[in-house]
Coordinates of C-alpha atoms and ligand atoms in Angstrom, one line a residue:
X14 CA -19.1 -10.2 -20.8
X15 CA -19.6 -13.0 -23.2
X16 CA -17.3 -12.1 -26.1
X17 CA -13.5 -12.5 -25.8
X18 CA -11.2 -9.7 -26.7
X19 CA -7.6 -9.7 -27.9
X20 CA -5.1 -10.2 -25.2
X21 CA -2.8 -7.3 -25.9
X22 CA -0.8 -7.9 -22.7
X23 CA 1.2 -10.8 -24.1
X24 CA 2.2 -9.0 -27.3
X25 CA 6.0 -8.3 -27.2
X26 CA 5.5 -4.9 -29.0
X27 CA 3.0 -3.9 -26.4
X28 CA 5.3 -4.9 -23.6
X29 CA 8.2 -2.9 -25.1
X30 CA 6.1 0.2 -25.2
X31 CA 2.4 0.0 -24.1
X32 CA 1.9 3.8 -24.0
X33 CA 0.7 4.4 -27.6
X34 CA -1.8 1.6 -27.2
X35 CA -3.0 2.9 -23.8
X36 CA -3.4 6.4 -25.4
X37 CA -5.6 4.8 -28.0
X38 CA -7.7 3.0 -25.4
X39 CA -8.1 6.2 -23.3
X40 CA -9.5 7.8 -26.4
X41 CA -11.6 5.0 -28.0
X42 CA -12.5 2.5 -25.3
X43 CA -11.6 4.1 -21.9
X44 CA -13.2 1.2 -20.0
X45 CA -12.5 -1.9 -22.1
X46 CA -12.7 -5.6 -21.8
X47 CA -9.3 -7.3 -21.9
X48 CA -8.5 -11.0 -22.0
X49 CA -5.8 -11.7 -19.5
X50 CA -3.0 -14.2 -20.1
X51 CA -4.8 -16.5 -17.5
X52 CA -7.8 -16.7 -19.8
X53 CA -9.9 -14.6 -17.6
X54 CA -11.7 -11.5 -19.0
X55 CA -11.8 -8.3 -17.0
X56 CA -12.7 -4.6 -17.4
X57 CA -9.7 -2.3 -17.7
X58 CA -10.1 1.4 -16.7
X59 CA -7.6 3.6 -18.4
X60 CA -8.6 7.3 -17.9
X61 CA -7.4 9.2 -14.8
X62 CA -10.7 10.4 -13.4
X63 CA -12.4 7.0 -13.9
X64 CA -9.3 5.3 -12.4
X65 CA -9.3 7.5 -9.3
X66 CA -13.0 6.9 -8.7
X67 CA -12.8 3.2 -9.3
X68 CA -9.9 2.8 -6.9
X69 CA -12.0 4.4 -4.1
X70 CA -15.4 3.1 -5.0
X71 CA -16.8 1.0 -2.1
X72 CA -19.1 -0.9 -4.6
X73 CA -15.9 -2.4 -6.0
X74 CA -15.0 -5.1 -3.5
X75 CA -11.6 -6.7 -2.8
X76 CA -12.9 -9.4 -0.6
X77 CA -13.6 -12.2 -3.0
X78 CA -13.9 -15.9 -2.6
X79 CA -12.4 -17.4 -5.8
X80 CA -13.9 -20.4 -7.6
X81 CA -11.6 -23.2 -8.7
X82 CA -11.7 -22.1 -12.3
X83 CA -10.9 -18.4 -11.6
X84 CA -7.5 -16.7 -12.2
X85 CA -4.8 -18.7 -10.4
X86 CA -2.8 -15.7 -9.3
X87 CA -5.7 -13.9 -7.7
X88 CA -7.0 -17.2 -6.3
X89 CA -3.7 -17.6 -4.6
X90 CA -3.8 -14.3 -2.8
X91 CA -5.2 -14.9 0.6
X92 CA -6.2 -13.2 3.8
X93 CA -4.4 -9.9 3.8
X94 CA -5.4 -6.3 3.7
X95 CA -5.2 -6.0 -0.1
X96 CA -7.8 -8.7 -0.4
X97 CA -10.1 -7.3 2.3
X98 CA -12.9 -4.8 2.6
X99 CA -13.7 -2.9 5.8
X100 CA -14.0 -3.7 8.6
X101 CA -11.4 -6.5 8.1
X102 CA -9.3 -4.2 6.0
X103 CA -9.3 -1.5 8.7
X104 CA -8.3 -4.0 11.4
X105 CA -5.5 -5.6 9.3
X106 CA -4.0 -2.3 8.1
X107 CA -4.1 -0.8 11.6
X108 CA -1.9 -3.6 12.9
X109 CA 1.0 -2.6 10.8
X110 CA 0.4 1.0 9.9
X111 CA 2.4 2.4 12.8
X112 CA 5.5 0.7 11.5
X113 CA 5.1 2.5 8.2
X114 CA 4.5 6.1 9.2
X115 CA 6.7 8.8 7.7
X116 CA 8.4 9.3 11.1
X117 CA 9.2 5.6 11.7
X118 CA 10.4 5.2 8.1
X119 CA 12.7 8.2 8.4
X120 CA 14.4 6.6 11.3
X121 CA 15.5 3.8 8.9
X122 CA 17.5 6.3 6.8
X123 CA 20.9 5.7 8.3
X124 CA 20.6 1.9 7.7
X125 CA 19.2 2.4 4.2
X126 CA 22.2 4.7 3.5
X127 CA 24.6 2.1 4.8
X128 CA 23.1 -0.7 2.7
X129 CA 23.3 1.6 -0.4
X130 CA 26.9 2.5 0.3
X131 CA 27.8 -1.2 0.6
X132 CA 26.1 -2.1 -2.7
X133 CA 27.7 0.8 -4.6
X134 CA 31.1 -0.1 -3.1
X135 CA 30.7 -3.6 -4.6
X136 CA 30.1 -2.0 -8.0
X137 CA 33.2 0.1 -7.8
X138 CA 36.0 -0.8 -10.3
X139 CA 33.8 -3.1 -12.3
X140 CA 33.7 -2.6 -16.0
X141 CA 30.1 -3.7 -16.5
X142 CA 27.3 -4.6 -14.1
X143 CA 23.6 -5.4 -14.3
X144 CA 22.2 -2.5 -12.2
X145 CA 19.0 -4.5 -11.4
X146 CA 20.9 -7.4 -10.0
X147 CA 23.6 -5.4 -8.3
X148 CA 21.7 -2.5 -6.9
X149 CA 18.0 -2.0 -7.6
X150 CA 16.9 -5.4 -6.4
X151 CA 19.1 -6.1 -3.3
X152 CA 18.5 -2.6 -1.7
X153 CA 14.7 -2.9 -1.1
X154 CA 14.9 -6.6 -0.4
X155 CA 17.5 -6.1 2.3
X156 CA 15.4 -3.3 3.8
X157 CA 12.1 -5.2 3.9
X158 CA 13.8 -8.4 5.1
X159 CA 15.5 -6.6 8.0
X160 CA 12.3 -4.8 8.9
X161 CA 10.4 -8.1 9.0
X162 CA 13.3 -10.1 10.4
X163 CA 13.9 -12.5 7.5
X164 CA 17.5 -14.0 7.7
X165 CA 19.9 -12.8 5.0
X166 CA 20.7 -16.4 4.0
X167 CA 17.1 -17.1 2.8
X168 CA 16.7 -14.1 0.6
X169 CA 17.8 -15.6 -2.7
X170 CA 15.0 -18.1 -2.7
X171 CA 12.4 -15.4 -2.6
X172 CA 13.5 -13.8 -5.8
X173 CA 12.6 -16.9 -7.8
X174 CA 9.2 -17.4 -6.0
X175 CA 8.1 -13.8 -6.1
X176 CA 9.1 -13.4 -9.7
X177 CA 6.8 -16.3 -10.6
X178 CA 4.0 -15.1 -8.4
X179 CA 3.7 -11.6 -9.9
X180 CA 4.6 -12.4 -13.5
X181 CA 1.0 -12.6 -14.6
X182 CA 1.9 -15.4 -17.0
X183 CA 3.1 -18.3 -14.8
X184 CA 2.6 -21.7 -16.3
X185 CA 0.1 -23.7 -14.3
X186 CA 2.7 -26.0 -12.9
X187 CA 5.1 -23.2 -11.7
X188 CA 2.6 -21.1 -9.7
X189 CA 1.5 -23.7 -7.1
X190 CA 5.1 -24.7 -6.5
X191 CA 6.2 -21.1 -5.8
X192 CA 3.1 -20.4 -3.7
X193 CA 3.6 -23.5 -1.7
X194 CA 7.4 -22.9 -1.2
X195 CA 6.8 -19.4 0.0
X196 CA 3.9 -20.3 2.3
X197 CA 5.8 -23.1 4.0
X198 CA 8.8 -20.9 4.3
X199 CA 6.7 -18.3 6.1
X200 CA 5.2 -20.9 8.3
X201 CA 8.6 -22.1 9.4
X202 CA 9.8 -18.6 9.9
X203 CA 6.8 -17.8 12.2
X204 CA 7.4 -20.9 14.2
X205 CA 11.1 -20.1 14.6
X206 CA 10.4 -16.5 15.6
X207 CA 7.7 -17.6 18.0
X208 CA 10.3 -19.7 19.8
X209 CA 13.2 -17.2 19.7
X210 CA 11.6 -13.8 19.5
X211 CA 13.2 -10.6 18.3
X212 CA 12.5 -6.9 18.0
X213 CA 11.4 -7.0 14.4
X214 CA 7.9 -6.4 12.9
X215 CA 7.3 -10.1 12.5
X216 CA 7.8 -10.7 16.2
X217 CA 5.5 -7.9 17.0
X218 CA 2.8 -9.4 14.8
X219 CA 3.2 -12.8 16.5
X220 CA 2.7 -11.1 19.8
X221 CA -0.6 -9.6 18.5
X222 CA -1.6 -13.0 17.2
X223 CA -0.9 -14.8 20.4
X224 CA -2.3 -12.1 22.6
X225 CA -5.9 -12.3 21.5
X226 CA -8.3 -12.6 18.6
X227 CA -7.1 -9.6 16.6
X228 CA -5.2 -11.6 14.0
X229 CA -5.9 -15.2 12.8
X230 CA -3.1 -17.5 11.9
X231 CA -3.9 -17.3 8.2
X232 CA -4.0 -13.5 8.4
X233 CA -0.6 -13.4 10.0
X234 CA 1.1 -15.5 7.3
X235 CA -0.8 -13.6 4.6
X236 CA 0.4 -10.3 6.0
X237 CA 4.0 -11.5 5.9
X238 CA 3.4 -12.8 2.4
X239 CA 1.9 -9.5 1.2
X240 CA 4.7 -7.4 2.7
X241 CA 7.4 -9.6 1.3
X242 CA 5.9 -9.5 -2.2
X243 CA 5.2 -5.8 -2.0
X244 CA 8.8 -5.2 -0.8
X245 CA 10.3 -7.4 -3.5
X246 CA 8.6 -6.4 -6.7
X247 CA 8.0 -2.7 -6.6
X248 CA 10.8 -0.4 -5.5
X249 CA 13.3 -2.4 -7.6
X250 CA 11.4 -1.1 -10.6
X251 CA 11.2 2.4 -9.4
X252 CA 15.0 2.5 -9.3
X253 CA 15.4 0.4 -12.5
X254 CA 12.9 2.4 -14.6
X255 CA 14.1 5.7 -13.2
X256 CA 17.8 5.0 -14.0
X257 CA 16.8 3.8 -17.4
X258 CA 14.9 7.0 -18.1
X259 CA 17.8 9.1 -17.0
X260 CA 20.5 7.2 -19.0
X261 CA 18.4 6.9 -22.1
X262 CA 18.5 10.7 -22.5
X263 CA 21.8 11.6 -21.0
X264 CA 20.9 15.3 -20.4
X265 CA 18.4 14.2 -17.8
X266 CA 21.1 12.4 -15.8
X267 CA 23.4 15.4 -16.0
X268 CA 20.5 17.7 -14.9
X269 CA 19.7 15.7 -11.9
X270 CA 23.3 15.1 -11.0
X271 CA 24.1 18.8 -11.0
X272 CA 20.8 19.8 -9.4
X273 CA 20.0 17.2 -6.7
X274 CA 17.3 19.5 -5.3
X275 CA 15.2 18.1 -8.1
X276 CA 15.3 14.6 -6.7
X277 CA 11.9 14.6 -4.9
X278 CA 10.0 15.8 -7.9
X279 CA 12.1 13.6 -10.3
X280 CA 11.1 10.5 -8.3
X281 CA 7.4 11.5 -8.4
X282 CA 7.8 11.9 -12.1
X283 CA 9.4 8.4 -12.6
X284 CA 6.4 7.0 -10.6
X285 CA 4.0 8.8 -12.9
X286 CA 5.8 8.3 -16.2
X287 CA 6.8 4.6 -15.9
X288 CA 5.5 3.5 -12.6
X289 CA 6.4 0.0 -11.2
X290 CA 2.8 -1.2 -10.8
X291 CA 1.2 -1.2 -14.3
X292 CA -2.2 -2.5 -13.2
X293 CA -4.0 -2.5 -9.9
X294 CA -5.1 -5.7 -8.2
X295 CA -8.6 -7.0 -8.9
X296 CA -11.8 -5.4 -7.7
X297 CA -15.3 -6.9 -8.2
X298 CA -18.6 -5.1 -8.7
X299 CA -20.9 -5.9 -5.8
X300 CA -23.8 -4.4 -7.8
X301 CA -24.6 -3.1 -11.3
X302 CA -22.8 0.2 -11.8
X303 CA -21.2 2.5 -14.3
X304 CA -17.6 3.5 -14.8
X305 CA -17.0 6.4 -17.2
X306 CA -20.4 5.7 -18.8
X307 CA -19.8 2.0 -19.3
X308 CA -22.1 -0.5 -17.7
X309 CA -20.5 -3.0 -15.4
X310 CA -22.5 -5.9 -14.1
X311 CA -22.6 -7.2 -10.6
X312 CA -19.8 -9.8 -10.2
X313 CA -17.6 -8.4 -13.1
X314 CA -13.9 -8.1 -12.3
X315 CA -12.4 -4.6 -12.7
X316 CA -8.7 -3.7 -13.1
X317 CA -7.3 -0.1 -13.2
X318 CA -4.4 0.6 -15.5
X319 CA -2.3 2.9 -13.3
X320 CA 0.2 3.3 -16.1
X321 CA -2.5 4.5 -18.6
X322 CA -4.2 6.8 -16.1
X323 CA -0.9 8.5 -15.2
X324 CA -0.4 9.5 -18.8
X325 CA -3.9 10.9 -19.2
X326 CA -3.6 14.0 -21.4
X327 CA -6.6 15.5 -19.7
X328 CA -5.0 15.5 -16.3
X329 CA -1.2 16.0 -17.0
X330 CA 0.0 18.8 -19.2
X331 CA 2.7 17.4 -21.6
X332 CA 1.6 13.9 -20.5
X333 CA 4.1 12.1 -22.6
X334 CA 7.1 14.2 -21.5
X335 CA 9.2 13.3 -18.5
X336 CA 9.6 16.6 -16.6
X337 CA 12.0 16.2 -13.7
X338 CA 10.7 19.4 -12.2
X339 CA 6.9 18.7 -12.6
X340 CA 5.3 20.7 -9.8
X341 CA 1.8 19.3 -9.7
X342 CA 2.0 15.5 -9.8
X343 CA -1.1 13.8 -8.4
X344 CA -0.2 10.4 -10.0
X345 CA -1.8 7.1 -9.1
X346 CA 1.3 5.0 -9.0
X347 CA 0.7 4.2 -5.3
X348 CA -3.1 3.7 -5.8
X349 CA -5.8 5.7 -4.2
X350 CA -8.4 5.3 -1.5
X351 CA -8.3 2.9 1.5
X352 CA -5.8 0.6 -0.3
X353 CA -3.3 3.4 -1.0
X354 CA 0.1 1.9 -0.7
X355 CA 1.2 1.4 2.9
X356 CA 4.8 1.3 1.8
X357 CA 4.8 4.6 -0.1
X358 CA 7.0 6.5 2.5
X359 CA 9.5 3.6 2.5
X360 CA 9.6 3.4 -1.3
X361 CA 10.1 7.2 -1.5
X362 CA 12.9 7.2 1.0
X363 CA 14.7 4.2 -0.6
X364 CA 14.5 5.9 -4.0
X365 CA 15.8 9.2 -2.6
X366 CA 18.8 7.5 -1.1
X367 CA 19.4 5.2 -4.0
X368 CA 19.3 8.0 -6.7
X369 CA 21.1 10.5 -4.6
X370 CA 24.0 8.2 -3.9
X371 CA 24.2 6.6 -7.3
X372 CA 24.4 10.0 -9.1
X373 CA 27.0 11.2 -6.7
X374 CA 29.2 8.1 -6.6
X375 CA 29.1 7.2 -10.4
X376 CA 28.8 10.5 -12.3
X377 CA 29.8 8.8 -15.5
X378 CA 27.5 5.9 -15.3
X379 CA 26.2 4.9 -18.7
X380 CA 24.2 2.2 -20.4
X381 CA 26.3 -0.7 -21.6
X382 CA 24.1 -1.2 -24.7
X383 CA 21.4 0.5 -26.8
X384 CA 18.5 1.7 -24.7
X385 CA 16.0 0.1 -27.1
X386 CA 17.5 -3.4 -26.7
X387 CA 16.4 -3.7 -23.1
X388 CA 13.6 -6.1 -22.5
X389 CA 10.7 -5.7 -20.1
X390 CA 9.3 -8.3 -17.8
X391 CA 6.2 -10.1 -19.1
X392 CA 2.8 -9.7 -17.6
X393 CA 0.4 -6.8 -17.0
X394 CA 0.9 -6.3 -13.2
X395 CA 4.5 -5.1 -13.0
X396 CA 6.4 -2.6 -15.2
X397 CA 10.1 -3.3 -15.0
X398 CA 13.2 -4.3 -16.9
X399 CA 14.6 -7.8 -16.9
X400 CA 18.1 -6.4 -16.6
X401 CA 19.9 -3.0 -17.0
X402 CA 23.5 -3.5 -18.1
X403 CA 25.6 -0.4 -17.2
X404 CA 29.2 0.7 -17.1
X405 CA 29.7 2.4 -13.7
X406 CA 32.8 4.4 -14.8
X407 CA 35.2 5.8 -12.2
X408 CA 33.8 6.3 -8.7
X409 CA 33.9 9.8 -7.2
X410 CA 35.2 10.1 -3.7
X411 CA 32.3 10.1 -1.2
Ligands
LIG23 C1 7.7 2.1 -5.7 C2 7.3 1.2 -4.9 C3 5.8 0.8 -4.7 C4 4.7 1.0 -5.5 C5 4.7 1.7 -6.9 C6 3.6 0.5 -4.9 C7 2.3 0.5 -5.3 C8 1.2 0.0 -4.7 C9 -0.2 0.1 -5.2 C10 -0.6 0.7 -6.6 C11 -1.0 -0.4 -4.2 C12 -2.6 -0.5 -4.3 C13 -3.0 -1.6 -5.2 C14 -4.5 -1.6 -5.4 O1 -5.3 -0.8 -4.8 O2 -5.0 -2.5 -6.2 C15 -0.2 -0.8 -3.1 C16 -0.7 -1.3 -2.0 C17 0.1 -1.8 -1.0 N1 1.5 -1.7 -0.9 FE1 2.7 -0.8 -2.2 N2 4.0 -0.1 -3.7 C18 5.3 0.1 -3.5 C19 6.1 -0.3 -2.5 C20 5.7 -0.9 -1.4 C21 6.5 -1.3 -0.3 C22 8.0 -1.1 -0.2 C23 5.7 -1.9 0.6 C24 5.9 -2.5 2.0 C25 6.9 -3.0 2.4 C26 4.3 -1.9 0.1 C27 3.2 -2.4 0.7 C28 1.9 -2.3 0.3 C29 0.8 -2.8 1.0 C30 0.8 -3.5 2.3 C31 -0.4 -2.5 0.2 C32 -1.8 -2.8 0.5 C33 -2.5 -1.6 1.2 C34 -3.9 -1.9 1.6 O3 -4.6 -2.8 1.0 O4 -4.5 -1.1 2.4 N3 4.4 -1.2 -1.1 N4 1.1 -0.5 -3.4

């Protein structure tokens, strides 16, 4: 990979609507080199079948030691399951997987409903609110913080840090500060919880750490770091992108409102059509290999465009249409293979509660400005709106 290629990711037109460009790439250069905002060049996989294979290909490793000149975001990700291959990956994932099973997550439903009700109550009577700030963001944050045992008073600080960390375009002086702030916060939190204990997930992990050699100290703080980032930067955009899609074409909102049985398939379709994670995390070829007929050299970094793969015309009939009742929907929004999203059951439950209650409580909810004026967050990792101004309208009795 000697030649540089154009960095489409930083282009505002691309950010506003990357789908036509992704369609062209799927057709013309399905595995293409891209120049990332960090200055690093990587392969980007855009077709569905290639994406699925790449995500589960053991020859593409996630356990990489970064050099000093490498991409700063990736270099800063440390010793957690999403940066590990088996057997480390297996060990790290197993330590928390029991907290994220469908059954354990379902038990959180009453609490998720309660948080949702409180947030919607706070929107009641207001003429205009930013739905991201007032609803889509605080709901998943509160849930993951309660699950982990992060005090409510500290939550505001995270937003600034995680936003910088996943933006994909942090200036060199912002990223180390955010990483450092978050890392030292996590260190203090672990120290505090070790002294006082609790019945949250973090206390459980500390017990595992202290009981033997299953979890190193770096692995413990990295795990907390990963869960906080994953819990902060993903479900917010499932809710935000979904509400945007519903309100931009009002008949969709009305259809879902009058037929809530469509909720599960609608949520899967939001994930496919405008999923929160635009691009997978890095993988590195451990040997020379081919993806979709393109030769990849050992050591080359590979990214998978989940957004592009999930609009692949050869896999999804009416690929560019949002079909709330789509029956077959094997999208890749949660990834695929051994790194398939651990939080998928939680994200789905949060979305079900959030959409169900929002539609019921504010039947007249509408955008407070033209849909095409909304701006998208920069970077190629996360697909989400900066803000989503809405008018809630009158609240229905619950
Ligand atoms: C709609 C919301 C979410 C989406 C779209 C999403 C998407 C993803 C994707 C695409 C991956 C795989 C990345 C790759 O292979 O490169 C992933 C992994 C992961 N996600 Fe999520 N995620 C969401 C919510 C959550 C939540 C709420 C949590 C936990 C609190 C979470 C925890 C994780 C973890 C721990 C991994 C790493 C799994 C592993 O390496 O084995 N995610 N997620």
